[in-house]
Coordinates of C-alpha atoms in Angstrom, one line a residue:
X361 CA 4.7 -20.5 1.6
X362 CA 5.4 -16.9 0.7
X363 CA 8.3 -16.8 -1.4
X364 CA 9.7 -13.3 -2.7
X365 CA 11.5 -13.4 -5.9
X366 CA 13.0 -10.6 -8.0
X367 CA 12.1 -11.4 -11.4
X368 CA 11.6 -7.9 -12.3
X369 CA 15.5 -6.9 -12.4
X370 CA 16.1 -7.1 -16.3
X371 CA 18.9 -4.5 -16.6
X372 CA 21.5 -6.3 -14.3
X373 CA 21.5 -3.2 -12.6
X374 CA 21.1 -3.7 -8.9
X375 CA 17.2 -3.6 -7.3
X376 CA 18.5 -1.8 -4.3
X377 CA 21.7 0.1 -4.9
X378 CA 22.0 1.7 -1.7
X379 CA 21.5 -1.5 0.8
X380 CA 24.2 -3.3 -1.2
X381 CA 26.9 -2.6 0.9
X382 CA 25.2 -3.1 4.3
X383 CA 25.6 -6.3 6.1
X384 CA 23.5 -9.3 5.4
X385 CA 20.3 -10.0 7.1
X386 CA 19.2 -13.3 8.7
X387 CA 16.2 -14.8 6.4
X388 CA 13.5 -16.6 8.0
X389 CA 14.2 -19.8 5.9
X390 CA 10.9 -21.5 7.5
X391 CA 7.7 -19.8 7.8
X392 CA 4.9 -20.9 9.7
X393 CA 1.7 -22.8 8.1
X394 CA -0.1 -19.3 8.1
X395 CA 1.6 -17.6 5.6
X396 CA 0.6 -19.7 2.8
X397 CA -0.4 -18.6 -0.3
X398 CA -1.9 -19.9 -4.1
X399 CA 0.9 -19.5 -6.5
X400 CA -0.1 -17.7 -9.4
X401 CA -1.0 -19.0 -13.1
X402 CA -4.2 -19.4 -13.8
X403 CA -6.0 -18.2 -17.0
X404 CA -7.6 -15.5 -15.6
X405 CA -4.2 -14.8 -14.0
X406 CA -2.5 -14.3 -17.5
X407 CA -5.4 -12.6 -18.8
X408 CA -5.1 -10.0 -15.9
X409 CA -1.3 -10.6 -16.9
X410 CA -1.7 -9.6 -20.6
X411 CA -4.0 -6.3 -20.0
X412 CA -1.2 -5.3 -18.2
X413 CA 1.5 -5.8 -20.2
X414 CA -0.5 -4.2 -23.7
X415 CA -0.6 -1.6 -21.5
X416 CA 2.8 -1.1 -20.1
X417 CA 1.7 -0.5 -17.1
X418 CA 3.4 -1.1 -13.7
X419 CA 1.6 -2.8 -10.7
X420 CA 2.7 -2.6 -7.0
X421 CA 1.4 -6.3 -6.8
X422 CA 4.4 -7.3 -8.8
X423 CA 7.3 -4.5 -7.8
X424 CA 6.7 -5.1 -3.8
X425 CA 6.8 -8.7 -4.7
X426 CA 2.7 -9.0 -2.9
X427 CA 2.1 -12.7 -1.7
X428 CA -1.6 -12.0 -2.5
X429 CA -0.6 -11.5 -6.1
X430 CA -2.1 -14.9 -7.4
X431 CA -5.5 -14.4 -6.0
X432 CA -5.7 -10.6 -6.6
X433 CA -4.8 -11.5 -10.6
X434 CA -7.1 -14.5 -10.6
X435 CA -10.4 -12.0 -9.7
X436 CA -8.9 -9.1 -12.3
X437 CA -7.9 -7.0 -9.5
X438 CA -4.4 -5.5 -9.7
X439 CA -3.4 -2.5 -8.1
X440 CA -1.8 -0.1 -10.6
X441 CA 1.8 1.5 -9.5
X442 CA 2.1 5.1 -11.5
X443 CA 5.1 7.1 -11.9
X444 CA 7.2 4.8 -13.1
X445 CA 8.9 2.0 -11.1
X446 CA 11.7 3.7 -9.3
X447 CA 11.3 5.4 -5.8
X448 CA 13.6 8.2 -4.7
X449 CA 13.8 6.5 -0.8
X450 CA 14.9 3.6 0.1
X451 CA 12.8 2.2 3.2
X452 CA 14.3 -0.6 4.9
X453 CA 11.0 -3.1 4.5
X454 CA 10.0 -2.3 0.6
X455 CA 11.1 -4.1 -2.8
X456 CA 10.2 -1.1 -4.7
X457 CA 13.6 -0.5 -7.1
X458 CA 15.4 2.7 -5.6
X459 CA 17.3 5.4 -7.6
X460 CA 17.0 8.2 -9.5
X461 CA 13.0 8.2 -11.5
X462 CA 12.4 9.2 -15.1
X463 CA 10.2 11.9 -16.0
X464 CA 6.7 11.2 -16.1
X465 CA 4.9 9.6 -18.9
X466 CA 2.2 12.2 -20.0
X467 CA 0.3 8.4 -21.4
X468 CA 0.2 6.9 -18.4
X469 CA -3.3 8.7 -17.1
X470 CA -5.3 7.0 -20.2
X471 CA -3.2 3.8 -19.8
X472 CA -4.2 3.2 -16.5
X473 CA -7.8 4.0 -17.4
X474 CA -8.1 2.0 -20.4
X475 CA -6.7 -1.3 -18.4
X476 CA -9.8 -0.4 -15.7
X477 CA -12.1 -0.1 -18.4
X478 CA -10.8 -3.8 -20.0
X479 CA -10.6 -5.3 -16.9
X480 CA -14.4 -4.2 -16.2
X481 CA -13.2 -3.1 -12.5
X482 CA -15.9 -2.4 -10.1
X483 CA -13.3 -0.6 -7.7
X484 CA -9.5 0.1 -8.7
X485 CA -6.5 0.5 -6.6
X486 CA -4.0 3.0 -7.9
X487 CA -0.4 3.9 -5.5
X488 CA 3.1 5.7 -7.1
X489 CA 6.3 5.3 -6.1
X490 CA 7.7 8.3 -3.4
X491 CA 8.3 11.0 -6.0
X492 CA 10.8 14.1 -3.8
X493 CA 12.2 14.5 -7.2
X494 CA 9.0 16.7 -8.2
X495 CA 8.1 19.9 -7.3
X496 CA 4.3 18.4 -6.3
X497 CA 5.7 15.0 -5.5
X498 CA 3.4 13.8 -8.4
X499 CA 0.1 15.5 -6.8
X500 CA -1.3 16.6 -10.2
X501 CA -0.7 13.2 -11.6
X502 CA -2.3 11.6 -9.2
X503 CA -5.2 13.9 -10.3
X504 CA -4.9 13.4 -13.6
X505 CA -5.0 9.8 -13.5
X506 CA -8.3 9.8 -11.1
X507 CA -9.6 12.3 -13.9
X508 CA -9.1 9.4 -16.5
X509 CA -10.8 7.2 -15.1
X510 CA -13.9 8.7 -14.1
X511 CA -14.0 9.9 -18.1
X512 CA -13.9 6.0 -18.9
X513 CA -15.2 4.0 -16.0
X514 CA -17.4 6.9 -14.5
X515 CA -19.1 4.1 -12.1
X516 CA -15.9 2.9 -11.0
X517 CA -14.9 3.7 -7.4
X518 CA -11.4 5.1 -6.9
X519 CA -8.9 3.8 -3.8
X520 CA -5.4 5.5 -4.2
X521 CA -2.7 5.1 -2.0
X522 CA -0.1 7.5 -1.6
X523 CA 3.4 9.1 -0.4
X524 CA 3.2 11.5 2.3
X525 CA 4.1 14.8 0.1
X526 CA 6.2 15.5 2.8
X527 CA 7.5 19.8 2.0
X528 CA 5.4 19.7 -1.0
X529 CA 3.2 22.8 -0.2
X530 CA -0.2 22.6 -2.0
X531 CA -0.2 18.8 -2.8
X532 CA -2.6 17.1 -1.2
X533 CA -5.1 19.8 -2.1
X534 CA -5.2 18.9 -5.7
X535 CA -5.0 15.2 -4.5
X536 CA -7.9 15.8 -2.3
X537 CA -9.9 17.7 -5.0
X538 CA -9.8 15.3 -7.0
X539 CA -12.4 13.4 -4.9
X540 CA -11.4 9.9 -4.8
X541 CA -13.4 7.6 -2.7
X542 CA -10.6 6.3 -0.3
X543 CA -7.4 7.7 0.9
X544 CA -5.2 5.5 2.2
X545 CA -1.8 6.6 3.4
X546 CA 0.1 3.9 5.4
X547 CA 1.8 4.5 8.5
X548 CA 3.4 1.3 8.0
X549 CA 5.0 1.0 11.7
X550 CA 5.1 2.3 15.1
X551 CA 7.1 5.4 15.3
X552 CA 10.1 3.8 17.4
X553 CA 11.0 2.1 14.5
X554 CA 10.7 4.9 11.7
X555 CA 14.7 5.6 11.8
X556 CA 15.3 1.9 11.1
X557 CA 12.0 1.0 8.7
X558 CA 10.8 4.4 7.0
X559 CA 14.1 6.8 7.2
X560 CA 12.4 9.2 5.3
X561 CA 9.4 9.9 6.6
X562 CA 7.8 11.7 9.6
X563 CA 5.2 9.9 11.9
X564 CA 3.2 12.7 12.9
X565 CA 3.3 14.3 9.3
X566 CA 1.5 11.0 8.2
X567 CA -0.9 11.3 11.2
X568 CA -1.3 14.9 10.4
X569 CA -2.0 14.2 6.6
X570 CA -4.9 11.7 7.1
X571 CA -6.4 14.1 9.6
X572 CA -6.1 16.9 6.3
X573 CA -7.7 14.9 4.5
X574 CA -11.1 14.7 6.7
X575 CA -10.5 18.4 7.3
X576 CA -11.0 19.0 3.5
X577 CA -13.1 16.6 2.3
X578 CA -15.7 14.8 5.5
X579 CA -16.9 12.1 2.4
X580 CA -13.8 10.7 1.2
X581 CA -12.9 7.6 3.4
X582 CA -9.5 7.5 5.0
X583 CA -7.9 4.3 5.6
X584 CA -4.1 3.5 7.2
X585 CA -1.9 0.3 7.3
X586 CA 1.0 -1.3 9.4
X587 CA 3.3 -4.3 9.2
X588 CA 3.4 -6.6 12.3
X589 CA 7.2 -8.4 12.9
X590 CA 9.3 -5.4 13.3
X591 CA 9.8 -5.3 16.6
X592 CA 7.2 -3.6 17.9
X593 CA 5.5 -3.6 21.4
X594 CA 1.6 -4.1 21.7
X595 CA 1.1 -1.0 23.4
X596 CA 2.8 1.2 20.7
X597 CA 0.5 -0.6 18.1
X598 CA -2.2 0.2 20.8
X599 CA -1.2 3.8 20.9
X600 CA -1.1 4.2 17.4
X601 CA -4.5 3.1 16.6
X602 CA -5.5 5.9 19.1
X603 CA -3.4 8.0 16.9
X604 CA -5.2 7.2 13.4
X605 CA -8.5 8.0 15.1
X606 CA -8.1 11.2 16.4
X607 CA -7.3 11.8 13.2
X608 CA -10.5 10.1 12.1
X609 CA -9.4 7.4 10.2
X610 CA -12.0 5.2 9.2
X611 CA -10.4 2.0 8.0
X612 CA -6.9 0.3 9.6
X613 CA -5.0 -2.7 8.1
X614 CA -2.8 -4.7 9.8
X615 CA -0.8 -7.3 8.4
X616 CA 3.1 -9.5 8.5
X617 CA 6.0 -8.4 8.0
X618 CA 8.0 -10.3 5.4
X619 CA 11.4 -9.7 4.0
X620 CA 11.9 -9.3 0.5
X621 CA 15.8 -9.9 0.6
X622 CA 18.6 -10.5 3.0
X623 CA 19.5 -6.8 2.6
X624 CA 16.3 -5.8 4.3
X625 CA 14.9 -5.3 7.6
X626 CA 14.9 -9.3 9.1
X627 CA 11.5 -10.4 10.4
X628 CA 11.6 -9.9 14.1
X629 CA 9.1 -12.8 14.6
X630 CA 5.5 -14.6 12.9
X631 CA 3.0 -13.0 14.7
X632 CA 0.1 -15.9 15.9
X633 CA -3.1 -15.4 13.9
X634 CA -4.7 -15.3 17.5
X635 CA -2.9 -12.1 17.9
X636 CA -4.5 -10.4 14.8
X637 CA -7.8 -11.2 15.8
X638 CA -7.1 -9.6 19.1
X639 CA -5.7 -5.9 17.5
X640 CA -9.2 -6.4 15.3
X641 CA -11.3 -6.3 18.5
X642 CA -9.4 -3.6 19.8
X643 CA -9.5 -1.8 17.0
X644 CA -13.4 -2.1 16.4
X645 CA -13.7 -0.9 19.5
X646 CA -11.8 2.2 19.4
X647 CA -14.3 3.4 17.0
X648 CA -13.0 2.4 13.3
X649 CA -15.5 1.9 10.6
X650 CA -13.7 -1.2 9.3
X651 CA -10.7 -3.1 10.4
X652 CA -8.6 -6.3 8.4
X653 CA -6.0 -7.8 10.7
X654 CA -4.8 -11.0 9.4
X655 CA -1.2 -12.3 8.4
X656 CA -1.7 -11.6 4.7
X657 CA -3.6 -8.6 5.3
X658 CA -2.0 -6.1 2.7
X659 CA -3.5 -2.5 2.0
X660 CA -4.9 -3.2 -1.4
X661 CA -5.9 -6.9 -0.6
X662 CA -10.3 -7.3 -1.0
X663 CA -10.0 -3.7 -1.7
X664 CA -13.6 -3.8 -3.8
X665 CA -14.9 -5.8 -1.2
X666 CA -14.0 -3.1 1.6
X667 CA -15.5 -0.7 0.1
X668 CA -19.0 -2.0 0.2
X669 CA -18.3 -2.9 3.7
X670 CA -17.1 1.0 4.8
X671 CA -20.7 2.4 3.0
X672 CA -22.4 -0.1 4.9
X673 CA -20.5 0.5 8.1
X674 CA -21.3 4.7 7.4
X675 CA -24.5 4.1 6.7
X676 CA -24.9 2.0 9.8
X677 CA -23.4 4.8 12.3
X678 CA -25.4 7.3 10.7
X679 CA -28.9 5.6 10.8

């Protein structure tokens, strides 16, 4: 069972300051067989755990409370969280700590590299916090850090997975030239629900970003996720995937809702793993390179393996 627990609180302060007055939720106390994951532990777990910590280094696995956390560790794979641990919105689905950020750490570029270089990683993950509090929203960062690594781990392939730089003139350029291998920007949900789940964002923004992307840069890969359980109708997921590809999206993720506490967004329902497999086929044949639609689907989840499946897949519409 996936179980969400905030262990990451250690100033008493609260995790979610502005959902602490709003009326309790109702928690799925039950889940159903398919959300079941390995609970972590293992060696290779606390030696993930360790080059980490020596590291000070914050990981989305562990602030959005992942289920897939135990089997991501296990393989070395983590999927680095820079810009600190505090987001300046407050959507209604994430466990990211909400508030006012501290400046950036100026360290945090070789940090981040030096873990990928101990950890030997074939393909790192690296996402941020939403950062309106800066002039670029943390665009050159971004850079900076993707500079890092290529100066370390120059045959490391580079995934990053980031905030929408919504009235930040200028931002995803630098993001862009930087030339990482994927960009993924999730869309997380269908936009009937953005005033409930993702306050502070703007659907077609999002759409239009991804579409940028390709506009600037045809090699980079561009890849968009959504949560299932929100509410949503078929045919709005339906029309979204038509969205992502006229934007030329290559790679879609789709995977459960689960609420972190009783102050978030309640699950609306378990979608049936039956269900996933049919958005997969409708998405494959919509025209995306590469498509994972499962329960415990999450953005970053088999990242490394993904990747060699998307050159394949290229490769394969090109020959």
């Amino acid at each position: 069972m996936a179980v969400v627990l905030d262990l990451l609180n250690k100033d008493n302060r609260p995790r979610h300051p502005e959902k602490a007055h709003r009326p309790d939720q109702p928690v799925q106390s039950r889940k159903p067989e398919w959300i079941r994951v390995k609970a972590p532990g293992s060696p290779k777990w606390a030696e993930t755990n360790k080059i980490v910590r020596e590291n000070k280094l914050v990981t989305v696995c562990e602030e959005a409370g992942c289920p897939n956390i135990g089997e991501c560790w296990e393989k070395k794979h983590a999927t680095f969280m820079i810009m600190g641990d505090t987001c300046t919105r407050a959507c209604a689905f994430c466990n990211v700590k909400t508030g006012l950020p501290q400046a950036l750490d100026p360290n945090e570029p070789e940090g981040v590299a030096t873990a990928v270089e101990k950890l030997g990683l074939e393909h790192v993950v690296i996402t941020s916090v939403d950062r309106d509090d800066l002039a670029d929203g943390g665009a050159q960062h971004f850079a900076d850090v993707i500079a890092a690594i290529r100066a370390r781990s120059p045959k490391t392939t580079i995934e990053i997975l980031t905030p929408d730089f919504l009235r930040k003139p200028g931002a995803l350029e630098v993001v862009v030239a930087a030339k990482p291998d994927v960009f993924n920007h999730n869309l997380e949900t269908v936009p009937s629900k953005y005033l409930k789940v993702r306050p502070g964002a703007r659907y077609f923004h999002s759409i239009r970003l991804l579409q940028q992307v390709k506009e600037m840069d045809p090699t980079i890969f561009t890849k968009s996720g959504i949560m299932v359980g929100l509410g949503e109708e078929r045919n709005e997921v339906l029309q979204l995937m038509d969205d992502l590809r006229s934007a030329d999206v290559d790679f879609m993720t789709i995977g459960q809702y689960l609420q972190p506490t009783k102050k978030h967004h309640p699950v609306i329902r378990f979608v049936e793993p039956s269900e996933f497999k049919a958005y997969e086929t409708t998405a494959y044949a919509k025209g995306f390179l590469l498509v994972s639609s499962t329960p415990l689907t999450r953005s970053s989840h088999h990242a490394g393996e993904d990747f060699a499946k998307l050159k394949a897949a290229r490769l394969a519409k090109l020959g």
